Amino acid sequence: MNRTDNKEMNKKMPPMDKNGKKPPEFAGKMPPRMRKPDKKTIIRLFSYMGQYKLKLFLVIACIVISAIASVASSLFTQSLIDDYIAPLLLQGTPDYGPLILALVKLAALYIAGILSQLFYSRIMCTVTQGVLKTIRDEMFTHMQTLPIKYFDAHSFGETMSHYTNDADTLRQMISQGVPQFVSSTITIVTVFFSMLSISIWLTLAVLVFVVFVFRMTGGIMKKSRTYFVKQQQSVADVNGYIEEMMNGQRVVKVFNYEDKAMEIFEEKNDELRHNMTVANGNSIIMMPLTNCAGYILYILMAVVGGAMGIAGVHNLSLSGANILTLGMIASFLQLSRSFLQPITQISNQLNSIIMALAGAERIFAMLDEKPETDEGYVTLVNAKYVDGVLTETEEKTRLWAWKHPHHDGTTTYTELKGDIRMFEVDFEYVKGKPVLHDISLYAKPGQKVAFVGATGAGKTTITNLINRFYDIADGKIRYDGININKIKKADLRRSLGIVLQDVNLFTGTVMENIRYGKLDATDEECINAAKLANADGFIRMLPQGYQTVISGDGEGLSQGQRQLISIARAAVADPPVMILDEATSSIDTRTEAIVQKGMDQLMEGRTVFVIAHRLSTVQNSNVIMVLDHGRIIERGTHEELIELGGTYSQLYSGVFELE
């Protein structure tokens, strides 16, 4: 089966692994890609923040100020009660001036903390979006360098998830998770030492209580973390299935698959609901549990602290030995509540951080995919003859030449004619499973070569080798006498015009879609190309003619109209070699007859490779090659093959049919 057919089947069938089994996300097992990220992933992710060092320094400074303001306000309570409020109770004529000044200072602390939080939140928003833009730019740029085999091995939905789900987890981690983690850590440290400065005994009691609480809630946090990972898998599974059903909606309707599709979707959606419910349910319950524990801790510390104060227990702190006062107890109570909450916040943030790092690992796996290599050094240039000698020129002469630099510093030019030859070519997509066997052929300039054979015979594979989407395992392919491995891939592909069975139109006007074949083409050249492909008539009947905007891969156009635009796109490129892979398969017989005349004009003077199921479209070929299981079993003109009475003759007469 050729790659085109594989792509079509991938759109209609659930994803399978190489052994034909459902992948782990369908089998209910955790896939390897969800494993715990290593240190290299963390270091690499945070390296993207390197360009924001100054902003991150300001963020950390603001976080420290916010944490200190929070702790200082709690410590200030001690001074407020012991130094300002208690003395007023003993005064006959209270002087409220010092108290008001103290309250103003306390308000200033709160305002400083609030402004610091606001400031670092705004800065982190800028840093987050900047980092994500850089990562998306790198992903898209790198994606353009990946070979076709990468996209054959990875579904579109999987690749898209890097830009959506994985990027979104990074956004949440960088903008919320990391700042909250740093803030909570600083708060815990400052609160801990602040509590020690008041009472070591009460601090030890708090630590014992916190250890007890987290031993009780540890199972909940672990379960929540596990189901957060499963939630991400389920989201990807549901999104992938929806994409499959959207792409294959016609197939769903034709085969009355709606009920089965709904049944499968409900199963996947129910699994997602279950995973999200358990993950978020366990995560959400942690906050009220922590609050409840905080209230219990508050009461316990009030009872213990009050008892110590009343009993005159010898108190020990970092500042020395003393007796617990009312202000000290009130201040410690506030600090104890501030100690438990950030610990819970860190635990909750670990869930999102783990998911984000798993997403980062998948993104980096894509960025680490080896790009398409190109060792070619022969380039395609504009040329002209000067005194009978072929020379390079900046003018657009419509005469092309291969520029071949040599080791001795000299350069030779070979006119591009479109002479393509294959010598004893073998090829395999998967090692040990050959697809082509000993393929030898030649196409002289201006010849039309047709490939005929059943699905999977290797027809499309041959054209994939000519434009070097894949490299051959053995043999040689020469283009105008030059080994194609020596030609730069971009220049090689620029010399080839390709019309595929699957049409891809892009969001933009009809004119822009035609011009896609030649970016510097004039409007007149695009219109002439449309006329050549017999697309001009229906295009002018569109609401805005050539300026009609196409969206949704040609939504609103028939399959035949979309194919005609793709043919016009190839025509405007005016290449010396054309590859037509089932180019007219989506056009009705009547239109095909008209288009075929335009195609004949388009093919005139060019080397053409044609893949077709309709034998009527290849009868005028200079040579027809019949392929079977990767081998050329017959070759000759239409008349020669009919006279031979072999496979082609039987196909033509209807004894056999192409599958």
XYZ file of C-alpha atoms in Angstrom:
659
model
C 0.000 0.000 0.000
C 1.439 3.380 -0.929
C 1.802 6.326 1.420
C -1.147 8.211 -0.014
C -3.432 5.316 0.742
C -1.959 4.979 4.213
C -2.743 8.605 4.921
C -6.332 8.146 3.859
C -6.720 5.055 6.023
C -5.217 6.885 8.994
C -8.005 9.423 8.710
C -10.673 6.747 8.853
C -9.264 4.151 11.222
C -8.359 4.386 14.919
C -4.591 4.774 15.444
C -2.645 1.529 15.754
C 0.911 0.757 16.654
C 3.383 -1.022 14.370
C 2.103 -4.405 15.503
C -1.481 -3.504 14.697
C -2.452 -3.172 18.338
C -4.110 -0.235 20.029
C -1.623 2.166 21.603
C -1.390 2.480 25.396
C -3.871 5.349 25.655
C -6.518 3.088 24.142
C -5.464 0.119 26.229
C -5.681 2.031 29.513
C -1.948 1.965 30.201
C 0.290 4.920 30.755
C 2.360 5.552 27.615
C 6.091 6.013 27.928
C 5.803 9.655 26.906
C 4.108 10.398 30.278
C 7.110 9.247 32.315
C 8.598 11.575 34.876
C 10.693 14.227 33.082
C 14.422 14.256 33.720
C 16.631 17.126 34.856
C 17.681 17.911 31.282
C 14.072 18.755 30.413
C 13.826 21.140 33.378
C 17.156 22.819 32.578
C 16.271 23.121 28.894
C 12.848 24.591 29.626
C 14.190 27.209 31.997
C 16.947 28.096 29.534
C 14.220 29.777 27.459
C 13.812 32.261 30.305
C 17.454 33.301 30.042
C 16.640 36.316 27.881
C 14.376 37.614 30.655
C 16.963 37.604 33.447
C 16.284 41.199 34.515
C 12.523 40.679 34.586
C 12.892 37.422 36.498
C 15.157 39.170 38.997
C 12.431 41.786 39.505
C 9.857 38.999 39.889
C 11.895 37.265 42.595
C 12.474 40.607 44.321
C 8.739 41.326 44.286
C 7.965 37.820 45.573
C 10.430 38.317 48.437
C 8.903 41.726 49.246
C 5.410 40.203 49.182
C 6.436 37.329 51.466
C 8.280 39.630 53.865
C 5.299 42.002 53.935
C 2.986 39.114 54.803
C 5.245 37.830 57.593
C 6.087 41.306 58.861
C 2.412 42.160 59.177
C 1.930 39.044 61.317
C 4.960 39.884 63.478
C 3.768 43.466 63.747
C 0.674 42.177 65.532
C 2.861 41.353 68.540
C 4.208 44.880 68.723
C 0.779 46.352 68.029
C -0.786 44.555 71.005
C 2.115 44.627 73.480
C 3.540 48.078 72.696
C 0.500 50.112 71.631
C -2.870 48.614 72.598
C -1.998 47.135 76.044
C -0.408 50.413 77.356
C -3.499 52.376 76.260
C -5.638 50.273 78.593
C -3.581 51.530 81.542
C -3.694 55.224 80.567
C -6.296 57.537 82.052
C -6.176 59.775 79.002
C -5.221 57.513 76.073
C -2.918 58.968 73.409
C -3.979 57.336 70.115
C -1.312 59.064 68.014
C 1.304 56.261 68.255
C -1.404 53.649 67.597
C -2.637 55.466 64.490
C 0.953 55.797 63.237
C 1.483 52.063 63.829
C -1.703 51.240 61.910
C -0.511 53.439 59.012
C 2.767 51.473 58.962
C 0.792 48.221 58.970
C -1.357 49.490 56.060
C 1.829 50.448 54.184
C 3.106 46.862 54.618
C -0.108 45.426 53.216
C -0.081 47.858 50.282
C 3.559 46.989 49.541
C 2.684 43.288 49.502
C -0.359 43.802 47.243
C 1.540 46.014 44.782
C 4.407 43.512 44.685
C 1.995 40.687 43.818
C 0.359 42.795 41.114
C 3.714 43.828 39.670
C 5.238 40.339 39.468
C 2.006 38.899 38.053
C 2.118 41.416 35.200
C 5.801 40.735 34.559
C 5.271 36.961 34.527
C 2.495 37.402 31.972
C 5.010 39.078 29.639
C 7.684 36.461 30.320
C 5.233 33.580 29.809
C 3.936 34.765 26.459
C 7.451 35.600 25.297
C 8.729 32.111 26.168
C 5.734 30.428 24.515
C 6.172 32.539 21.374
C 9.813 31.487 21.170
C 8.922 27.809 21.640
C 6.100 27.957 19.065
C 8.401 29.731 16.591
C 11.047 27.049 17.087
C 8.500 24.247 16.726
C 7.017 25.651 13.520
C 10.429 26.487 12.044
C 11.761 23.040 12.911
C 8.600 21.402 11.576
C 9.355 22.882 8.154
C 12.716 21.097 8.158
C 11.373 17.655 9.076
C 11.250 14.964 6.389
C 7.972 13.637 5.018
C 8.520 10.343 6.832
C 8.038 12.137 10.166
C 4.516 13.187 9.184
C 3.819 9.725 7.823
C 4.697 8.316 11.256
C 2.900 10.952 13.371
C -0.756 11.891 13.091
C -1.782 15.492 12.521
C -3.619 15.477 15.851
C -0.481 14.391 17.705
C 1.560 17.166 16.113
C -1.148 19.760 16.783
C -1.274 18.772 20.468
C 2.249 20.200 20.868
C 0.929 23.640 19.896
C -2.256 23.385 21.997
C -2.368 21.059 25.024
C 1.370 20.904 25.678
C 1.873 24.640 25.181
C -1.090 25.402 27.463
C 0.356 23.333 30.311
C 3.600 25.308 29.934
C 1.641 28.567 30.076
C -0.024 27.582 33.333
C 3.238 26.426 34.860
C 5.306 29.486 33.917
C 2.657 32.102 34.665
C 1.186 30.515 37.810
C 2.972 27.369 38.946
C 6.558 28.652 39.116
C 5.784 32.028 40.783
C 3.447 30.316 43.259
C 6.067 27.669 43.984
C 8.785 30.269 44.617
C 6.437 32.478 46.625
C 5.257 29.568 48.780
C 8.821 28.370 49.370
C 9.977 31.826 50.475
C 6.880 32.223 52.640
C 7.477 28.869 54.341
C 11.107 29.746 55.120
C 10.356 33.246 56.400
C 7.332 32.108 58.424
C 9.293 29.211 59.914
C 12.105 31.422 61.207
C 9.586 34.026 62.330
C 7.807 31.389 64.406
C 11.142 30.310 65.865
C 11.793 33.931 66.825
C 8.638 33.804 68.963
C 8.638 30.273 70.401
C 10.639 27.184 69.607
C 8.248 24.979 71.613
C 5.160 26.171 69.734
C 7.035 25.828 66.418
C 7.861 22.188 67.181
C 4.189 21.599 67.975
C 3.249 23.102 64.595
C 5.737 20.868 62.770
C 4.361 17.741 64.459
C 0.831 18.751 63.462
C 1.866 19.492 59.836
C 3.607 16.115 59.499
C 0.480 14.409 60.852
C -1.778 16.318 58.395
C 0.318 15.465 55.351
C 0.623 11.825 56.304
C -3.158 11.808 56.345
C -3.521 13.624 53.003
C -0.519 12.088 51.208
C -2.652 9.385 49.584
C -5.074 11.990 48.249
C -2.267 14.062 46.713
C -0.663 11.002 45.108
C -3.993 9.870 43.657
C -4.686 13.375 42.371
C -1.280 13.551 40.675
C -1.831 10.170 38.987
C -5.224 11.144 37.639
C -4.009 14.531 36.423
C -1.629 12.630 34.126
C -4.457 10.322 33.030
C -6.617 13.398 32.439
C -4.088 14.739 29.908
C -4.072 11.378 28.139
C -7.880 11.342 27.995
C -8.015 14.909 26.668
C -5.630 13.983 23.852
C -7.650 10.811 23.164
C -10.984 12.653 22.959
C -9.558 15.472 20.828
C -7.931 12.993 18.469
C -11.166 11.028 18.074
C -13.179 14.194 17.404
C -10.655 15.192 14.728
C -10.941 11.751 13.106
C -14.728 11.947 13.033
C -14.676 15.472 11.605
C -12.283 14.462 8.834
C -14.248 11.307 8.093
C -17.767 12.713 8.442
C -18.724 11.701 4.903
C -17.649 8.122 5.601
C -19.599 8.197 8.863
C -22.753 9.292 7.025
C -22.348 6.888 4.118
C -21.952 3.824 6.314
C -24.490 4.911 8.974
C -21.758 4.909 11.569
C -23.358 7.680 13.672
C -24.641 5.450 16.480
C -21.363 3.537 16.774
C -19.390 6.785 16.660
C -21.547 8.201 19.455
C -21.079 5.021 21.478
C -17.288 5.142 21.167
C -17.233 8.873 21.904
C -19.380 8.405 25.003
C -16.938 5.783 26.266
C -13.964 8.066 25.713
C -15.815 11.085 27.090
C -16.916 9.101 30.142
C -13.320 8.080 30.758
C -12.294 11.735 30.489
C -15.100 12.732 32.882
C -13.997 10.088 35.378
C -10.316 11.074 35.226
C -11.093 14.795 35.486
C -13.550 14.223 38.321
C -11.092 12.175 40.363
C -8.128 14.442 39.577
C -9.878 17.748 40.234
C -12.038 16.319 43.015
C -9.006 15.206 44.974
C -7.199 18.447 44.160
C -10.133 20.642 45.175
C -10.739 18.758 48.432
C -7.199 19.556 49.553
C -8.002 23.238 50.038
C -10.965 22.805 52.435
C -9.059 20.050 54.238
C -6.087 22.369 54.647
C -8.325 25.218 55.764
C -9.987 22.918 58.264
C -6.586 21.762 59.470
C -5.549 25.401 59.710
C -8.497 26.190 61.947
C -7.732 23.159 64.114
C -4.088 24.228 64.310
C -5.195 27.756 65.184
C -7.341 26.474 68.066
C -4.640 24.088 69.299
C -1.971 26.793 69.257
C -4.344 29.217 71.006
C -5.025 26.654 73.730
C -1.378 25.582 74.070
C -0.025 29.128 73.859
C -2.610 30.463 76.293
C -1.886 27.640 78.728
C 1.867 28.328 78.501
C 1.294 32.043 79.065
C -1.026 31.548 82.036
C 1.230 28.908 83.592
C 4.291 31.099 83.030
C 6.105 28.317 81.193
C 9.701 29.178 80.420
C 9.599 30.039 76.684
C 12.595 29.612 74.389
C 13.056 31.475 71.093
C 15.801 32.618 68.735
C 15.804 35.924 70.563
C 16.347 34.216 73.929
C 14.309 33.033 76.898
C 11.157 34.921 77.856
C 7.520 34.646 78.906
C 4.775 34.401 76.266
C 2.759 37.598 76.039
C -0.689 38.132 74.533
C 0.854 39.870 71.527
C 3.314 37.024 70.964
C 0.511 34.452 71.059
C -1.665 36.487 68.635
C 1.275 36.952 66.261
C 2.175 33.254 66.398
C -1.417 32.258 65.655
C -1.356 34.285 62.438
C 2.012 32.826 61.462
C 0.856 29.246 62.095
C -2.043 29.715 59.675
C 0.358 31.239 57.129
C 2.651 28.211 57.462
C 0.258 25.417 56.494
C -1.365 26.989 53.413
C 1.789 27.504 51.262
C 2.829 23.896 51.908
C -0.486 22.759 50.420
C -0.092 25.199 47.533
C 3.312 23.722 46.703
C 1.809 20.234 46.685
C -0.986 21.351 44.364
C 1.417 23.160 42.045
C 3.553 20.032 41.764
C 0.691 18.385 39.847
C 0.591 21.122 37.208
C 4.386 21.330 37.087
C 4.700 17.577 36.460
C 2.101 17.773 33.655
C 3.836 20.813 32.165
C 7.244 19.130 32.226
C 5.724 16.064 30.558
C 4.340 18.409 27.882
C 7.749 20.069 27.574
C 9.339 16.654 27.110
C 6.998 15.920 24.192
C 7.737 19.314 22.642
C 11.477 18.809 22.981
C 11.141 15.315 21.507
C 9.712 16.955 18.389
C 12.424 19.646 18.377
C 15.052 16.907 18.673
C 13.756 15.043 15.631
C 16.475 15.007 13.016
C 15.761 17.535 10.251
C 15.839 16.577 6.608
C 19.471 16.391 5.580
C 20.711 17.864 2.334
C 24.250 17.338 1.097
C 23.428 18.659 -2.350
C 25.540 21.411 -3.882
C 24.166 21.613 -7.431
C 21.720 24.519 -7.669
C 19.135 25.721 -10.173
C 19.743 29.129 -11.747
C 18.379 31.330 -14.510
C 20.501 30.988 -17.618
C 20.914 32.198 -21.172
C 23.164 31.475 -24.120
C 25.825 34.073 -24.883
C 27.753 33.342 -28.066
C 26.585 29.751 -27.834
C 27.813 29.362 -24.268
C 25.336 28.713 -21.422
C 25.858 31.317 -18.697
C 24.125 32.339 -15.483
C 21.978 35.476 -15.435
C 19.762 37.434 -13.047
C 17.137 37.828 -15.755
C 14.046 35.624 -15.772
C 14.673 33.956 -19.091
C 12.500 30.848 -18.522
C 15.665 28.924 -19.336
C 17.074 27.045 -16.377
C 20.433 25.431 -15.804
C 22.062 23.280 -13.166
C 24.985 25.133 -11.602
C 27.638 22.552 -10.745
C 30.668 23.817 -8.749
C 33.801 21.652 -8.824
C 36.609 21.089 -6.332
C 39.117 22.883 -8.552
C 37.083 26.100 -8.307
C 35.529 25.873 -11.768
C 31.785 25.854 -12.427
C 29.873 24.146 -15.190
C 26.287 24.703 -16.298
C 23.960 22.003 -17.590
C 20.731 23.009 -19.262
C 17.677 21.729 -17.428
C 15.867 19.493 -19.902
C 14.018 17.012 -17.713
C 15.889 13.821 -18.515
C 15.250 11.476 -15.582
C 16.625 7.961 -15.320
C 16.516 5.301 -12.611
C 19.045 2.471 -12.461
C 18.351 -0.713 -10.473
C 16.627 1.140 -7.645
C 15.598 -0.707 -4.482
C 13.664 0.953 -1.679
C 11.993 0.109 1.627
C 10.003 2.299 4.042
C 10.612 -0.142 6.882
C 13.920 -1.977 7.054
C 13.555 -5.551 5.917
C 10.316 -4.889 4.003
C 11.267 -3.859 0.446
C 8.713 -1.865 -1.536
C 10.558 -1.447 -4.851
C 12.743 -4.075 -6.481
C 15.297 -3.397 -9.212
C 13.429 -0.471 -10.833
C 15.111 0.794 -14.002
C 13.485 3.350 -16.288
C 14.235 6.436 -18.301
C 12.151 9.427 -19.249
C 13.608 11.549 -22.019
C 12.792 15.261 -22.194
C 9.233 15.760 -23.378
C 8.187 12.149 -22.847
C 5.074 11.100 -20.986
C 5.631 8.087 -18.742
C 2.633 6.395 -17.154
C 2.544 4.049 -14.182
C -0.281 1.537 -13.929
C -0.878 -0.999 -11.223
C -2.941 -1.972 -8.225
C -2.880 -0.044 -4.971
C 0.386 -0.704 -3.188
C 2.271 -1.618 -6.347
C 4.765 1.220 -5.755
C 3.585 3.875 -8.230
C 3.533 6.825 -5.804
C 6.713 5.583 -4.152
C 8.627 6.065 -7.425
C 7.551 9.720 -7.619
C 8.431 10.172 -3.922
C 11.950 9.051 -4.752
C 12.258 11.403 -7.712
C 11.546 14.456 -5.564
C 13.574 12.958 -2.683
C 10.847 12.790 -0.086
C 12.684 9.548 0.654
C 16.191 8.437 -0.293
C 16.803 5.167 -2.095
C 18.408 2.155 -0.429
C 20.319 1.055 -3.507
C 20.738 2.089 -7.144
C 20.953 5.508 -8.796
C 18.603 8.232 -9.965
C 19.994 10.769 -12.423
C 18.447 14.076 -13.468
C 19.955 15.481 -16.673
C 22.918 13.211 -16.020
C 23.386 14.481 -12.439
C 22.952 12.195 -9.439
C 19.951 13.695 -7.617
C 21.769 13.308 -4.283
C 24.098 16.075 -5.499
C 21.203 18.464 -6.228
C 19.923 20.659 -3.428
C 16.468 19.441 -2.482
C 14.852 22.876 -2.721
C 16.192 23.348 -6.260
C 15.271 19.789 -7.244
C 11.678 20.253 -6.077
C 11.447 23.676 -7.699
C 12.013 21.964 -11.038
C 9.103 19.577 -10.427
C 5.421 20.371 -10.716
C 3.239 18.008 -8.692
C -0.523 17.514 -8.729
C -1.634 15.095 -6.050
C -4.809 13.124 -5.580
C -5.338 14.809 -2.209
C -5.874 18.529 -2.752
C -4.707 21.017 -0.137
C -6.020 24.550 -0.449
C -5.073 27.276 1.997
C -7.005 30.113 3.575
C -6.795 33.023 1.146
C -8.132 34.090 -2.219
C -8.316 31.833 -5.261
C -5.607 33.968 -6.849
C -3.311 33.458 -3.844
C -3.874 29.705 -3.934
C -2.882 29.553 -7.595
C 0.100 31.815 -6.962
C 1.268 29.339 -4.318
C 2.930 27.469 -7.179
C 5.026 30.521 -8.067
C 5.129 33.310 -5.496
C 6.297 35.987 -7.941
C 3.685 35.135 -10.603
C 1.626 38.030 -11.950
C -2.171 38.044 -11.953
C -2.072 37.524 -15.699
C 0.127 34.433 -15.351
C -2.238 32.999 -12.727
C -5.268 33.605 -14.945
C -3.539 31.999 -17.938
C -2.684 28.983 -15.785
C -6.335 28.737 -14.714
C -7.436 28.858 -18.345
C -4.961 26.145 -19.209
C -6.446 23.941 -16.468
C -9.982 24.881 -17.573
C -10.611 26.460 -14.139
C -11.144 30.022 -15.372
C -14.837 29.482 -16.154
C -16.046 28.413 -12.737
C -13.659 30.799 -10.926
C -15.236 33.824 -12.667
C -18.657 32.592 -11.540
C -17.612 32.753 -7.875
C -18.923 35.760 -5.857
C -15.670 37.735 -6.114
C -14.064 35.776 -8.938
C -10.341 35.317 -8.409
C -10.551 37.389 -5.210
C -13.019 34.991 -3.583
C -11.645 33.944 -0.210
C -11.281 30.199 0.313
C -11.440 28.831 3.840
C -11.616 25.395 5.423
C -9.502 23.736 2.709
C -11.872 24.817 -0.050
C -15.185 24.655 1.776
C -17.984 25.472 -0.651
C -16.108 24.166 -3.690
C -16.679 20.773 -5.231
C -13.899 18.208 -5.193
C -13.435 18.682 -8.929
C -13.175 22.475 -8.597
C -10.597 22.128 -5.860
C -8.601 19.781 -8.080
C -8.754 22.217 -10.987
C -7.291 24.956 -8.784
C -4.471 22.623 -7.776
C -3.774 21.874 -11.444
C -3.672 25.608 -12.157
C -1.248 25.972 -9.261
C 1.106 23.468 -10.889
C 0.648 25.119 -14.282
C 1.686 28.567 -13.075
C 4.984 27.135 -11.791
C 5.805 26.210 -15.406
C 8.196 23.383 -14.412
C 10.113 21.218 -16.900
C 8.920 18.026 -15.180
C 5.358 17.263 -14.105
C 4.171 14.534 -11.745
C 0.454 13.842 -11.912
C -0.634 11.470 -9.140
C -4.272 10.614 -9.893
C -4.646 14.286 -10.836
C -8.053 13.873 -12.488
C -9.464 11.182 -10.222
C -11.891 13.635 -8.581
C -13.196 15.069 -11.837
C -16.180 13.673 -13.688
C -15.622 12.023 -17.053
C -17.029 14.938 -19.076
C -14.912 17.539 -17.289
C -11.927 15.222 -17.451
C -12.101 15.159 -21.224
C -12.001 18.975 -21.304
C -9.299 19.212 -18.658
C -7.265 16.561 -20.425
C -6.877 18.887 -23.405
C -5.544 21.570 -21.094
C -3.349 19.010 -19.420
C -1.977 17.946 -22.778
C -1.078 21.589 -23.446
C 0.460 21.800 -19.999
C 2.469 18.624 -20.587
C 3.643 19.643 -24.033
C 7.427 19.871 -24.123
C 7.729 18.601 -20.562
C 8.747 15.313 -19.041
C 5.636 13.928 -17.391
C 5.048 11.097 -14.953
C 1.418 10.044 -14.713
C -0.225 7.752 -12.182
C -3.766 6.868 -13.139
C -6.432 4.265 -12.544
C -8.349 5.341 -15.630
C -6.444 3.779 -18.489
C -8.079 6.183 -20.933
C -5.905 8.988 -19.529
C -2.614 7.210 -20.265
C -3.199 5.841 -23.771
C -1.230 8.656 -25.399
C 1.796 8.081 -23.135
C 5.158 7.431 -24.748
C 5.630 4.488 -22.434
C 3.362 2.720 -19.975
C 4.846 0.734 -17.125
C 2.787 -1.875 -15.323
C 3.872 -2.431 -11.728
C 3.083 -5.342 -9.469
C 4.393 -5.664 -5.911
C 7.193 -3.173 -6.524
C 8.396 -4.646 -9.801
C 7.958 -3.503 -13.407
C 6.333 -6.474 -15.097
C 5.433 -4.843 -18.444
C 6.484 -1.743 -20.364
C 5.677 -0.311 -23.765
C 3.203 1.903 -25.603
C -0.528 1.353 -25.364
C -0.587 -0.479 -28.690
C 2.427 -2.634 -27.819
C 0.955 -3.691 -24.489
C -2.433 -4.462 -26.028
C -0.721 -6.610 -28.621
C 1.316 -8.306 -25.889
C -1.894 -9.557 -24.325
C -0.535 -9.415 -20.795
C -1.757 -7.742 -17.613
C -2.294 -4.325 -19.206
C -4.315 -5.793 -22.041
C -6.496 -7.673 -19.580
C -6.950 -4.529 -17.501
C -7.921 -2.551 -20.578
C -10.356 -5.165 -21.770
C -11.909 -5.454 -18.320
C -10.795 -9.033 -17.595
C -8.877 -7.664 -14.560
C -9.662 -4.557 -12.539
C -7.356 -2.257 -10.646
C -7.837 -2.411 -6.904
